mmCIF file with all atom_site columns, C-alpha atoms and ligand atoms in Angstrom:
data_model
loop_
_atom_site.group_PDB
_atom_site.id
_atom_site.type_symbol
_atom_site.label_atom_id
_atom_site.label_alt_id
_atom_site.label_comp_id
_atom_site.label_asym_id
_atom_site.label_entity_id
_atom_site.label_seq_id
_atom_site.pdbx_PDB_ins_code
_atom_site.Cartn_x
_atom_site.Cartn_y
_atom_site.Cartn_z
_atom_site.occupancy
_atom_site.B_iso_or_equiv
_atom_site.pdbx_formal_charge
_atom_site.auth_seq_id
_atom_site.auth_comp_id
_atom_site.auth_asym_id
_atom_site.auth_atom_id
_atom_site.pdbx_PDB_model_num
ATOM   1   C  CA  . UNK A 1 1   ? 0.000  0.000  0.000   1.00 44.00 ? 1   UNK A CA  1
ATOM   2   C  CA  . UNK A 1 2   ? 1.263  3.415  -0.938  1.00 46.00 ? 2   UNK A CA  1
ATOM   3   C  CA  . UNK A 1 3   ? 1.210  5.917  1.894   1.00 51.00 ? 3   UNK A CA  1
ATOM   4   C  CA  . UNK A 1 4   ? -0.106 9.397  1.040   1.00 50.00 ? 4   UNK A CA  1
ATOM   5   C  CA  . UNK A 1 5   ? 2.454  12.054 0.375   1.00 52.00 ? 5   UNK A CA  1
ATOM   6   C  CA  . UNK A 1 6   ? 2.625  15.171 2.483   1.00 52.00 ? 6   UNK A CA  1
ATOM   7   C  CA  . UNK A 1 7   ? 0.990  17.121 -0.404  1.00 51.00 ? 7   UNK A CA  1
ATOM   8   C  CA  . UNK A 1 8   ? -1.906 14.678 -0.535  1.00 51.00 ? 8   UNK A CA  1
ATOM   9   C  CA  . UNK A 1 9   ? -2.396 15.059 3.146   1.00 53.00 ? 9   UNK A CA  1
ATOM   10  C  CA  . UNK A 1 10  ? -2.656 18.831 2.963   1.00 52.00 ? 10  UNK A CA  1
ATOM   11  C  CA  . UNK A 1 11  ? -4.424 19.177 -0.418  1.00 52.00 ? 11  UNK A CA  1
ATOM   12  C  CA  . UNK A 1 12  ? -7.844 17.514 -0.524  1.00 50.00 ? 12  UNK A CA  1
ATOM   13  C  CA  . UNK A 1 13  ? -8.009 17.770 -4.350  1.00 49.00 ? 13  UNK A CA  1
ATOM   14  C  CA  . UNK A 1 14  ? -4.833 15.791 -4.743  1.00 48.00 ? 14  UNK A CA  1
ATOM   15  C  CA  . UNK A 1 15  ? -5.825 13.193 -2.175  1.00 49.00 ? 15  UNK A CA  1
ATOM   16  C  CA  . UNK A 1 16  ? -9.191 12.688 -3.892  1.00 51.00 ? 16  UNK A CA  1
ATOM   17  C  CA  . UNK A 1 17  ? -7.495 11.950 -7.229  1.00 52.00 ? 17  UNK A CA  1
ATOM   18  C  CA  . UNK A 1 18  ? -8.112 15.387 -8.792  1.00 53.00 ? 18  UNK A CA  1
ATOM   19  C  CA  . UNK A 1 19  ? -5.101 17.259 -10.068 1.00 52.00 ? 19  UNK A CA  1
ATOM   20  C  CA  . UNK A 1 20  ? -4.592 20.934 -10.551 1.00 56.00 ? 20  UNK A CA  1
ATOM   21  C  CA  . UNK A 1 21  ? -5.775 21.417 -14.132 1.00 56.00 ? 21  UNK A CA  1
ATOM   22  C  CA  . UNK A 1 22  ? -3.966 24.750 -14.415 1.00 57.00 ? 22  UNK A CA  1
ATOM   23  C  CA  . UNK A 1 23  ? -0.626 22.902 -14.635 1.00 61.00 ? 23  UNK A CA  1
ATOM   24  C  CA  . UNK A 1 24  ? -1.650 21.276 -17.892 1.00 60.00 ? 24  UNK A CA  1
ATOM   25  C  CA  . UNK A 1 25  ? -3.515 24.081 -19.614 1.00 64.00 ? 25  UNK A CA  1
ATOM   26  C  CA  . UNK A 1 26  ? -2.053 25.200 -22.929 1.00 63.00 ? 26  UNK A CA  1
ATOM   27  C  CA  . UNK A 1 27  ? -0.104 28.380 -22.382 1.00 65.00 ? 27  UNK A CA  1
ATOM   28  C  CA  . UNK A 1 28  ? -0.653 30.640 -25.383 1.00 68.00 ? 28  UNK A CA  1
ATOM   29  C  CA  . UNK A 1 29  ? 2.148  32.967 -24.249 1.00 69.00 ? 29  UNK A CA  1
ATOM   30  C  CA  . UNK A 1 30  ? 4.666  30.324 -25.287 1.00 67.00 ? 30  UNK A CA  1
ATOM   31  C  CA  . UNK A 1 31  ? 3.674  30.683 -28.938 1.00 67.00 ? 31  UNK A CA  1
ATOM   32  C  CA  . UNK A 1 32  ? 5.739  33.790 -29.524 1.00 70.00 ? 32  UNK A CA  1
ATOM   33  C  CA  . UNK A 1 33  ? 8.876  32.134 -28.164 1.00 72.00 ? 33  UNK A CA  1
ATOM   34  C  CA  . UNK A 1 34  ? 8.938  28.934 -30.186 1.00 76.00 ? 34  UNK A CA  1
ATOM   35  C  CA  . UNK A 1 35  ? 9.863  28.516 -33.839 1.00 76.00 ? 35  UNK A CA  1
ATOM   36  C  CA  . UNK A 1 36  ? 9.301  25.328 -35.772 1.00 80.00 ? 36  UNK A CA  1
ATOM   37  C  CA  . UNK A 1 37  ? 11.549 24.905 -38.792 1.00 82.00 ? 37  UNK A CA  1
ATOM   38  C  CA  . UNK A 1 38  ? 13.612 22.393 -40.689 1.00 83.00 ? 38  UNK A CA  1
ATOM   39  C  CA  . UNK A 1 39  ? 17.272 21.850 -39.749 1.00 84.00 ? 39  UNK A CA  1
ATOM   40  C  CA  . UNK A 1 40  ? 18.243 22.754 -43.322 1.00 84.00 ? 40  UNK A CA  1
ATOM   41  C  CA  . UNK A 1 41  ? 16.454 26.081 -43.071 1.00 87.00 ? 41  UNK A CA  1
ATOM   42  C  CA  . UNK A 1 42  ? 18.009 26.944 -39.713 1.00 88.00 ? 42  UNK A CA  1
ATOM   43  C  CA  . UNK A 1 43  ? 21.549 26.067 -40.839 1.00 89.00 ? 43  UNK A CA  1
ATOM   44  C  CA  . UNK A 1 44  ? 21.138 27.903 -44.134 1.00 90.00 ? 44  UNK A CA  1
ATOM   45  C  CA  . UNK A 1 45  ? 19.751 30.943 -42.346 1.00 92.00 ? 45  UNK A CA  1
ATOM   46  C  CA  . UNK A 1 46  ? 22.840 31.070 -40.137 1.00 92.00 ? 46  UNK A CA  1
ATOM   47  C  CA  . UNK A 1 47  ? 25.192 30.494 -43.048 1.00 91.00 ? 47  UNK A CA  1
ATOM   48  C  CA  . UNK A 1 48  ? 23.751 33.047 -45.409 1.00 92.00 ? 48  UNK A CA  1
ATOM   49  C  CA  . UNK A 1 49  ? 23.666 35.815 -42.820 1.00 93.00 ? 49  UNK A CA  1
ATOM   50  C  CA  . UNK A 1 50  ? 27.235 35.362 -41.650 1.00 93.00 ? 50  UNK A CA  1
ATOM   51  C  CA  . UNK A 1 51  ? 29.246 35.016 -44.840 1.00 94.00 ? 51  UNK A CA  1
ATOM   52  C  CA  . UNK A 1 52  ? 32.903 35.803 -44.243 1.00 95.00 ? 52  UNK A CA  1
ATOM   53  C  CA  . UNK A 1 53  ? 34.481 36.944 -47.503 1.00 95.00 ? 53  UNK A CA  1
ATOM   54  C  CA  . UNK A 1 54  ? 37.960 36.090 -48.705 1.00 94.00 ? 54  UNK A CA  1
ATOM   55  C  CA  . UNK A 1 55  ? 38.755 39.262 -50.672 1.00 94.00 ? 55  UNK A CA  1
ATOM   56  C  CA  . UNK A 1 56  ? 40.727 38.207 -53.729 1.00 93.00 ? 56  UNK A CA  1
ATOM   57  C  CA  . UNK A 1 57  ? 41.420 41.692 -55.051 1.00 92.00 ? 57  UNK A CA  1
ATOM   58  C  CA  . UNK A 1 58  ? 43.530 41.400 -58.168 1.00 94.00 ? 58  UNK A CA  1
ATOM   59  C  CA  . UNK A 1 59  ? 42.942 44.648 -60.053 1.00 94.00 ? 59  UNK A CA  1
ATOM   60  C  CA  . UNK A 1 60  ? 40.740 47.727 -60.288 1.00 94.00 ? 60  UNK A CA  1
ATOM   61  C  CA  . UNK A 1 61  ? 37.520 45.896 -59.290 1.00 95.00 ? 61  UNK A CA  1
ATOM   62  C  CA  . UNK A 1 62  ? 39.082 45.485 -55.862 1.00 95.00 ? 62  UNK A CA  1
ATOM   63  C  CA  . UNK A 1 63  ? 38.677 49.219 -55.253 1.00 95.00 ? 63  UNK A CA  1
ATOM   64  C  CA  . UNK A 1 64  ? 34.917 48.781 -55.627 1.00 95.00 ? 64  UNK A CA  1
ATOM   65  C  CA  . UNK A 1 65  ? 35.099 45.794 -53.291 1.00 94.00 ? 65  UNK A CA  1
ATOM   66  C  CA  . UNK A 1 66  ? 36.814 47.968 -50.701 1.00 94.00 ? 66  UNK A CA  1
ATOM   67  C  CA  . UNK A 1 67  ? 34.205 50.676 -51.214 1.00 95.00 ? 67  UNK A CA  1
ATOM   68  C  CA  . UNK A 1 68  ? 31.485 48.123 -50.506 1.00 94.00 ? 68  UNK A CA  1
ATOM   69  C  CA  . UNK A 1 69  ? 32.953 47.624 -47.048 1.00 92.00 ? 69  UNK A CA  1
ATOM   70  C  CA  . UNK A 1 70  ? 33.093 51.363 -46.386 1.00 92.00 ? 70  UNK A CA  1
ATOM   71  C  CA  . UNK A 1 71  ? 30.538 53.306 -44.371 1.00 92.00 ? 71  UNK A CA  1
ATOM   72  C  CA  . UNK A 1 72  ? 28.704 54.594 -47.456 1.00 94.00 ? 72  UNK A CA  1
ATOM   73  C  CA  . UNK A 1 73  ? 27.625 51.127 -48.629 1.00 94.00 ? 73  UNK A CA  1
ATOM   74  C  CA  . UNK A 1 74  ? 28.228 49.161 -45.411 1.00 92.00 ? 74  UNK A CA  1
ATOM   75  C  CA  . UNK A 1 75  ? 28.337 45.499 -46.347 1.00 92.00 ? 75  UNK A CA  1
ATOM   76  C  CA  . UNK A 1 76  ? 27.848 44.650 -42.667 1.00 92.00 ? 76  UNK A CA  1
ATOM   77  C  CA  . UNK A 1 77  ? 24.136 45.327 -43.150 1.00 93.00 ? 77  UNK A CA  1
ATOM   78  C  CA  . UNK A 1 78  ? 24.134 41.911 -44.835 1.00 92.00 ? 78  UNK A CA  1
ATOM   79  C  CA  . UNK A 1 79  ? 26.367 40.163 -42.313 1.00 91.00 ? 79  UNK A CA  1
ATOM   80  C  CA  . UNK A 1 80  ? 29.364 39.954 -44.634 1.00 92.00 ? 80  UNK A CA  1
ATOM   81  C  CA  . UNK A 1 81  ? 31.670 42.578 -43.213 1.00 90.00 ? 81  UNK A CA  1
ATOM   82  C  CA  . UNK A 1 82  ? 34.177 40.177 -41.701 1.00 91.00 ? 82  UNK A CA  1
ATOM   83  C  CA  . UNK A 1 83  ? 36.754 40.156 -44.484 1.00 90.00 ? 83  UNK A CA  1
ATOM   84  C  CA  . UNK A 1 84  ? 39.209 37.406 -43.745 1.00 87.00 ? 84  UNK A CA  1
ATOM   85  C  CA  . UNK A 1 85  ? 42.710 37.217 -45.134 1.00 90.00 ? 85  UNK A CA  1
ATOM   86  C  CA  . UNK A 1 86  ? 43.081 33.710 -43.853 1.00 92.00 ? 86  UNK A CA  1
ATOM   87  C  CA  . UNK A 1 87  ? 41.337 31.218 -46.158 1.00 92.00 ? 87  UNK A CA  1
ATOM   88  C  CA  . UNK A 1 88  ? 40.627 28.915 -43.247 1.00 91.00 ? 88  UNK A CA  1
ATOM   89  C  CA  . UNK A 1 89  ? 38.322 31.525 -41.732 1.00 93.00 ? 89  UNK A CA  1
ATOM   90  C  CA  . UNK A 1 90  ? 36.520 32.495 -44.920 1.00 94.00 ? 90  UNK A CA  1
ATOM   91  C  CA  . UNK A 1 91  ? 33.590 30.912 -46.731 1.00 92.00 ? 91  UNK A CA  1
ATOM   92  C  CA  . UNK A 1 92  ? 32.980 33.139 -49.746 1.00 95.00 ? 92  UNK A CA  1
ATOM   93  C  CA  . UNK A 1 93  ? 35.740 34.103 -52.122 1.00 96.00 ? 93  UNK A CA  1
ATOM   94  C  CA  . UNK A 1 94  ? 35.139 37.344 -53.999 1.00 96.00 ? 94  UNK A CA  1
ATOM   95  C  CA  . UNK A 1 95  ? 37.392 37.309 -57.040 1.00 96.00 ? 95  UNK A CA  1
ATOM   96  C  CA  . UNK A 1 96  ? 37.605 40.929 -58.106 1.00 95.00 ? 96  UNK A CA  1
ATOM   97  C  CA  . UNK A 1 97  ? 39.969 41.754 -60.889 1.00 93.00 ? 97  UNK A CA  1
ATOM   98  C  CA  . UNK A 1 98  ? 41.940 40.374 -63.790 1.00 95.00 ? 98  UNK A CA  1
ATOM   99  C  CA  . UNK A 1 99  ? 43.152 36.822 -63.185 1.00 95.00 ? 99  UNK A CA  1
ATOM   100 C  CA  . UNK A 1 100 ? 46.487 36.401 -64.904 1.00 95.00 ? 100 UNK A CA  1
ATOM   101 C  CA  . UNK A 1 101 ? 47.912 32.926 -65.423 1.00 94.00 ? 101 UNK A CA  1
ATOM   102 C  CA  . UNK A 1 102 ? 50.692 33.924 -63.066 1.00 93.00 ? 102 UNK A CA  1
ATOM   103 C  CA  . UNK A 1 103 ? 48.140 34.527 -60.297 1.00 94.00 ? 103 UNK A CA  1
ATOM   104 C  CA  . UNK A 1 104 ? 45.603 31.863 -61.226 1.00 94.00 ? 104 UNK A CA  1
ATOM   105 C  CA  . UNK A 1 105 ? 47.157 28.945 -59.378 1.00 92.00 ? 105 UNK A CA  1
ATOM   106 C  CA  . UNK A 1 106 ? 47.650 31.082 -56.277 1.00 94.00 ? 106 UNK A CA  1
ATOM   107 C  CA  . UNK A 1 107 ? 43.908 31.835 -56.353 1.00 95.00 ? 107 UNK A CA  1
ATOM   108 C  CA  . UNK A 1 108 ? 43.232 28.122 -56.722 1.00 94.00 ? 108 UNK A CA  1
ATOM   109 C  CA  . UNK A 1 109 ? 45.513 27.302 -53.799 1.00 94.00 ? 109 UNK A CA  1
ATOM   110 C  CA  . UNK A 1 110 ? 43.744 29.783 -51.544 1.00 95.00 ? 110 UNK A CA  1
ATOM   111 C  CA  . UNK A 1 111 ? 40.374 28.371 -52.668 1.00 95.00 ? 111 UNK A CA  1
ATOM   112 C  CA  . UNK A 1 112 ? 41.514 24.841 -51.816 1.00 93.00 ? 112 UNK A CA  1
ATOM   113 C  CA  . UNK A 1 113 ? 42.501 25.986 -48.342 1.00 93.00 ? 113 UNK A CA  1
ATOM   114 C  CA  . UNK A 1 114 ? 39.012 27.320 -47.637 1.00 93.00 ? 114 UNK A CA  1
ATOM   115 C  CA  . UNK A 1 115 ? 36.864 24.788 -45.758 1.00 90.00 ? 115 UNK A CA  1
ATOM   116 C  CA  . UNK A 1 116 ? 33.517 23.549 -47.076 1.00 87.00 ? 116 UNK A CA  1
ATOM   117 C  CA  . UNK A 1 117 ? 30.909 24.831 -47.456 1.00 89.00 ? 117 UNK A CA  1
ATOM   118 C  CA  . UNK A 1 118 ? 32.278 27.649 -49.566 1.00 93.00 ? 118 UNK A CA  1
ATOM   119 C  CA  . UNK A 1 119 ? 31.062 29.844 -52.371 1.00 95.00 ? 119 UNK A CA  1
ATOM   120 C  CA  . UNK A 1 120 ? 32.589 32.051 -55.019 1.00 96.00 ? 120 UNK A CA  1
ATOM   121 C  CA  . UNK A 1 121 ? 31.539 35.375 -56.492 1.00 97.00 ? 121 UNK A CA  1
ATOM   122 C  CA  . UNK A 1 122 ? 33.184 36.455 -59.758 1.00 96.00 ? 122 UNK A CA  1
ATOM   123 C  CA  . UNK A 1 123 ? 33.104 40.227 -59.537 1.00 96.00 ? 123 UNK A CA  1
ATOM   124 C  CA  . UNK A 1 124 ? 33.416 42.114 -62.806 1.00 95.00 ? 124 UNK A CA  1
ATOM   125 C  CA  . UNK A 1 125 ? 34.039 41.288 -66.440 1.00 95.00 ? 125 UNK A CA  1
ATOM   126 C  CA  . UNK A 1 126 ? 37.656 40.218 -65.939 1.00 95.00 ? 126 UNK A CA  1
ATOM   127 C  CA  . UNK A 1 127 ? 36.956 37.674 -63.196 1.00 95.00 ? 127 UNK A CA  1
ATOM   128 C  CA  . UNK A 1 128 ? 33.889 36.389 -65.043 1.00 95.00 ? 128 UNK A CA  1
ATOM   129 C  CA  . UNK A 1 129 ? 35.271 36.051 -68.559 1.00 94.00 ? 129 UNK A CA  1
ATOM   130 C  CA  . UNK A 1 130 ? 38.691 37.661 -68.892 1.00 91.00 ? 130 UNK A CA  1
ATOM   131 C  CA  . UNK A 1 131 ? 37.008 40.927 -69.841 1.00 90.00 ? 131 UNK A CA  1
ATOM   132 C  CA  . UNK A 1 132 ? 38.814 42.938 -72.462 1.00 93.00 ? 132 UNK A CA  1
ATOM   133 C  CA  . UNK A 1 133 ? 42.028 41.010 -71.890 1.00 92.00 ? 133 UNK A CA  1
ATOM   134 C  CA  . UNK A 1 134 ? 41.688 38.331 -74.512 1.00 91.00 ? 134 UNK A CA  1
ATOM   135 C  CA  . UNK A 1 135 ? 45.399 37.715 -74.333 1.00 90.00 ? 135 UNK A CA  1
ATOM   136 C  CA  . UNK A 1 136 ? 47.890 34.923 -73.730 1.00 93.00 ? 136 UNK A CA  1
ATOM   137 C  CA  . UNK A 1 137 ? 48.496 36.186 -70.186 1.00 93.00 ? 137 UNK A CA  1
ATOM   138 C  CA  . UNK A 1 138 ? 44.930 36.226 -68.873 1.00 94.00 ? 138 UNK A CA  1
ATOM   139 C  CA  . UNK A 1 139 ? 42.700 33.423 -67.651 1.00 93.00 ? 139 UNK A CA  1
ATOM   140 C  CA  . UNK A 1 140 ? 39.386 33.717 -69.498 1.00 94.00 ? 140 UNK A CA  1
ATOM   141 C  CA  . UNK A 1 141 ? 37.231 33.505 -66.402 1.00 92.00 ? 141 UNK A CA  1
ATOM   142 C  CA  . UNK A 1 142 ? 37.952 32.188 -62.920 1.00 94.00 ? 142 UNK A CA  1
ATOM   143 C  CA  . UNK A 1 143 ? 35.284 29.516 -63.473 1.00 92.00 ? 143 UNK A CA  1
ATOM   144 C  CA  . UNK A 1 144 ? 37.898 27.603 -65.444 1.00 93.00 ? 144 UNK A CA  1
ATOM   145 C  CA  . UNK A 1 145 ? 39.606 26.912 -62.161 1.00 93.00 ? 145 UNK A CA  1
ATOM   146 C  CA  . UNK A 1 146 ? 37.018 27.093 -59.402 1.00 94.00 ? 146 UNK A CA  1
ATOM   147 C  CA  . UNK A 1 147 ? 33.220 26.761 -59.378 1.00 94.00 ? 147 UNK A CA  1
ATOM   148 C  CA  . UNK A 1 148 ? 31.528 30.154 -59.429 1.00 96.00 ? 148 UNK A CA  1
ATOM   149 C  CA  . UNK A 1 149 ? 28.130 30.689 -57.805 1.00 95.00 ? 149 UNK A CA  1
ATOM   150 C  CA  . UNK A 1 150 ? 27.410 34.287 -58.807 1.00 96.00 ? 150 UNK A CA  1
ATOM   151 C  CA  . UNK A 1 151 ? 28.740 36.374 -61.686 1.00 97.00 ? 151 UNK A CA  1
ATOM   152 C  CA  . UNK A 1 152 ? 28.601 40.153 -61.509 1.00 96.00 ? 152 UNK A CA  1
ATOM   153 C  CA  . UNK A 1 153 ? 28.776 42.084 -64.745 1.00 94.00 ? 153 UNK A CA  1
ATOM   154 C  CA  . UNK A 1 154 ? 30.393 45.478 -65.166 1.00 94.00 ? 154 UNK A CA  1
ATOM   155 C  CA  . UNK A 1 155 ? 33.786 47.058 -65.611 1.00 94.00 ? 155 UNK A CA  1
ATOM   156 C  CA  . UNK A 1 156 ? 33.948 47.768 -62.793 1.00 93.00 ? 156 UNK A CA  1
ATOM   157 C  CA  . UNK A 1 157 ? 30.666 46.841 -61.104 1.00 95.00 ? 157 UNK A CA  1
ATOM   158 C  CA  . UNK A 1 158 ? 29.519 49.394 -58.575 1.00 95.00 ? 158 UNK A CA  1
ATOM   159 C  CA  . UNK A 1 159 ? 29.318 48.440 -54.885 1.00 95.00 ? 159 UNK A CA  1
ATOM   160 C  CA  . UNK A 1 160 ? 25.530 48.175 -55.253 1.00 96.00 ? 160 UNK A CA  1
ATOM   161 C  CA  . UNK A 1 161 ? 26.073 45.464 -57.854 1.00 96.00 ? 161 UNK A CA  1
ATOM   162 C  CA  . UNK A 1 162 ? 28.277 43.500 -55.457 1.00 96.00 ? 162 UNK A CA  1
ATOM   163 C  CA  . UNK A 1 163 ? 25.635 43.830 -52.774 1.00 96.00 ? 163 UNK A CA  1
ATOM   164 C  CA  . UNK A 1 164 ? 23.024 42.571 -55.234 1.00 96.00 ? 164 UNK A CA  1
ATOM   165 C  CA  . UNK A 1 165 ? 25.326 39.642 -56.013 1.00 96.00 ? 165 UNK A CA  1
ATOM   166 C  CA  . UNK A 1 166 ? 25.684 38.933 -52.316 1.00 96.00 ? 166 UNK A CA  1
ATOM   167 C  CA  . UNK A 1 167 ? 21.910 38.947 -51.863 1.00 96.00 ? 167 UNK A CA  1
ATOM   168 C  CA  . UNK A 1 168 ? 21.582 36.610 -54.821 1.00 96.00 ? 168 UNK A CA  1
ATOM   169 C  CA  . UNK A 1 169 ? 24.114 34.268 -53.239 1.00 96.00 ? 169 UNK A CA  1
ATOM   170 C  CA  . UNK A 1 170 ? 22.144 34.391 -50.002 1.00 95.00 ? 170 UNK A CA  1
ATOM   171 C  CA  . UNK A 1 171 ? 19.022 33.320 -51.881 1.00 94.00 ? 171 UNK A CA  1
ATOM   172 C  CA  . UNK A 1 172 ? 20.951 30.442 -53.439 1.00 93.00 ? 172 UNK A CA  1
ATOM   173 C  CA  . UNK A 1 173 ? 22.328 29.328 -50.070 1.00 92.00 ? 173 UNK A CA  1
ATOM   174 C  CA  . UNK A 1 174 ? 18.776 29.355 -48.741 1.00 90.00 ? 174 UNK A CA  1
ATOM   175 C  CA  . UNK A 1 175 ? 17.818 26.689 -51.281 1.00 88.00 ? 175 UNK A CA  1
ATOM   176 C  CA  . UNK A 1 176 ? 20.767 24.394 -50.584 1.00 85.00 ? 176 UNK A CA  1
ATOM   177 C  CA  . UNK A 1 177 ? 20.712 21.153 -48.690 1.00 83.00 ? 177 UNK A CA  1
ATOM   178 C  CA  . UNK A 1 178 ? 22.873 22.154 -45.759 1.00 73.00 ? 178 UNK A CA  1
ATOM   179 C  CA  . UNK A 1 179 ? 24.784 18.903 -45.581 1.00 69.00 ? 179 UNK A CA  1
ATOM   180 C  CA  . UNK A 1 180 ? 25.537 18.817 -49.284 1.00 67.00 ? 180 UNK A CA  1
ATOM   181 C  CA  . UNK A 1 181 ? 27.929 21.661 -49.904 1.00 55.00 ? 181 UNK A CA  1
ATOM   182 C  CA  . UNK A 1 182 ? 30.258 19.805 -52.185 1.00 56.00 ? 182 UNK A CA  1
ATOM   183 C  CA  . UNK A 1 183 ? 31.461 21.527 -55.320 1.00 59.00 ? 183 UNK A CA  1
ATOM   184 C  CA  . UNK A 1 184 ? 32.607 19.915 -58.521 1.00 61.00 ? 184 UNK A CA  1
ATOM   185 C  CA  . UNK A 1 185 ? 36.371 19.918 -58.800 1.00 64.00 ? 185 UNK A CA  1
ATOM   186 C  CA  . UNK A 1 186 ? 37.842 21.567 -61.920 1.00 63.00 ? 186 UNK A CA  1
ATOM   187 C  CA  . UNK A 1 187 ? 38.907 19.302 -64.724 1.00 63.00 ? 187 UNK A CA  1
ATOM   188 C  CA  . UNK A 1 188 ? 42.349 17.837 -64.105 1.00 68.00 ? 188 UNK A CA  1
ATOM   189 C  CA  . UNK A 1 189 ? 43.578 18.782 -67.558 1.00 64.00 ? 189 UNK A CA  1
ATOM   190 C  CA  . UNK A 1 190 ? 42.787 22.468 -66.923 1.00 63.00 ? 190 UNK A CA  1
ATOM   191 C  CA  . UNK A 1 191 ? 44.909 22.467 -63.777 1.00 66.00 ? 191 UNK A CA  1
ATOM   192 C  CA  . UNK A 1 192 ? 47.702 20.606 -65.528 1.00 67.00 ? 192 UNK A CA  1
ATOM   193 C  CA  . UNK A 1 193 ? 47.532 22.985 -68.484 1.00 65.00 ? 193 UNK A CA  1
ATOM   194 C  CA  . UNK A 1 194 ? 47.986 25.958 -66.198 1.00 65.00 ? 194 UNK A CA  1
ATOM   195 C  CA  . UNK A 1 195 ? 50.900 24.341 -64.428 1.00 59.00 ? 195 UNK A CA  1
ATOM   196 C  CA  . UNK A 1 196 ? 52.892 24.120 -67.686 1.00 48.00 ? 196 UNK A CA  1
HETATM 197 S  S1  . SF4 B 2 .   ? 36.458 44.355 -64.984 1.00 78.29 ? 1   SF4 B S1  1
HETATM 198 FE FE1 . SF4 B 2 .   ? 37.250 46.394 -65.499 1.00 78.29 ? 1   SF4 B FE1 1
HETATM 199 S  S2  . SF4 B 2 .   ? 37.493 47.382 -63.524 1.00 78.29 ? 1   SF4 B S2  1
HETATM 200 FE FE2 . SF4 B 2 .   ? 37.330 45.189 -63.134 1.00 78.29 ? 1   SF4 B FE2 1
HETATM 201 S  S3  . SF4 B 2 .   ? 39.433 44.449 -63.079 1.00 78.29 ? 1   SF4 B S3  1
HETATM 202 FE FE3 . SF4 B 2 .   ? 38.695 44.223 -65.179 1.00 78.29 ? 1   SF4 B FE3 1
HETATM 203 S  S4  . SF4 B 2 .   ? 39.370 46.091 -66.218 1.00 78.29 ? 1   SF4 B S4  1
HETATM 204 FE FE4 . SF4 B 2 .   ? 39.474 46.495 -64.022 1.00 78.29 ? 1   SF4 B FE4 1
#
């Protein structure tokens, strides 16, 4: 036989088998403090709003990249103000400028040192397609070496264009499966060709 607890002895409702219904009533105040979402959505939300750029400034477009970080345009409004010069702390490479063959493999090396998930923005005509430099010395687009997520047109693109590109990248990240951030590696022959 179970002896009554001290609460049952003092509270006739408890001792008679009734419980305090107020303990189990749905509390509508909780609603505002709980969010239901998918893990993918939560992870992507965190990722897209805290992009840390690796500024790969190679030519004149880099001046516009720097201007984007200045007070007038203030890239921190989009959570991407933490420019990192260590690839291991960066997750979005912004290639801004002419990519010469001499520099191309250095860009690739820095890209390889960035941890997954990572993204790339090709800022300006030169980074996207070689621009006006259709010459033996210039890589005709950084996408020949690394996978590009967003291309920004212009010579140079204004800071607003970079911000638009960043917002576009954020929309793309939002659609990703958070655990599948793997990029296609560039073709081996392209890398070998550049190494010659
Ligand atoms: S796209 Fe124009 S501004 Fe940008 S690096 Fe090339 S030449 Fe310079």
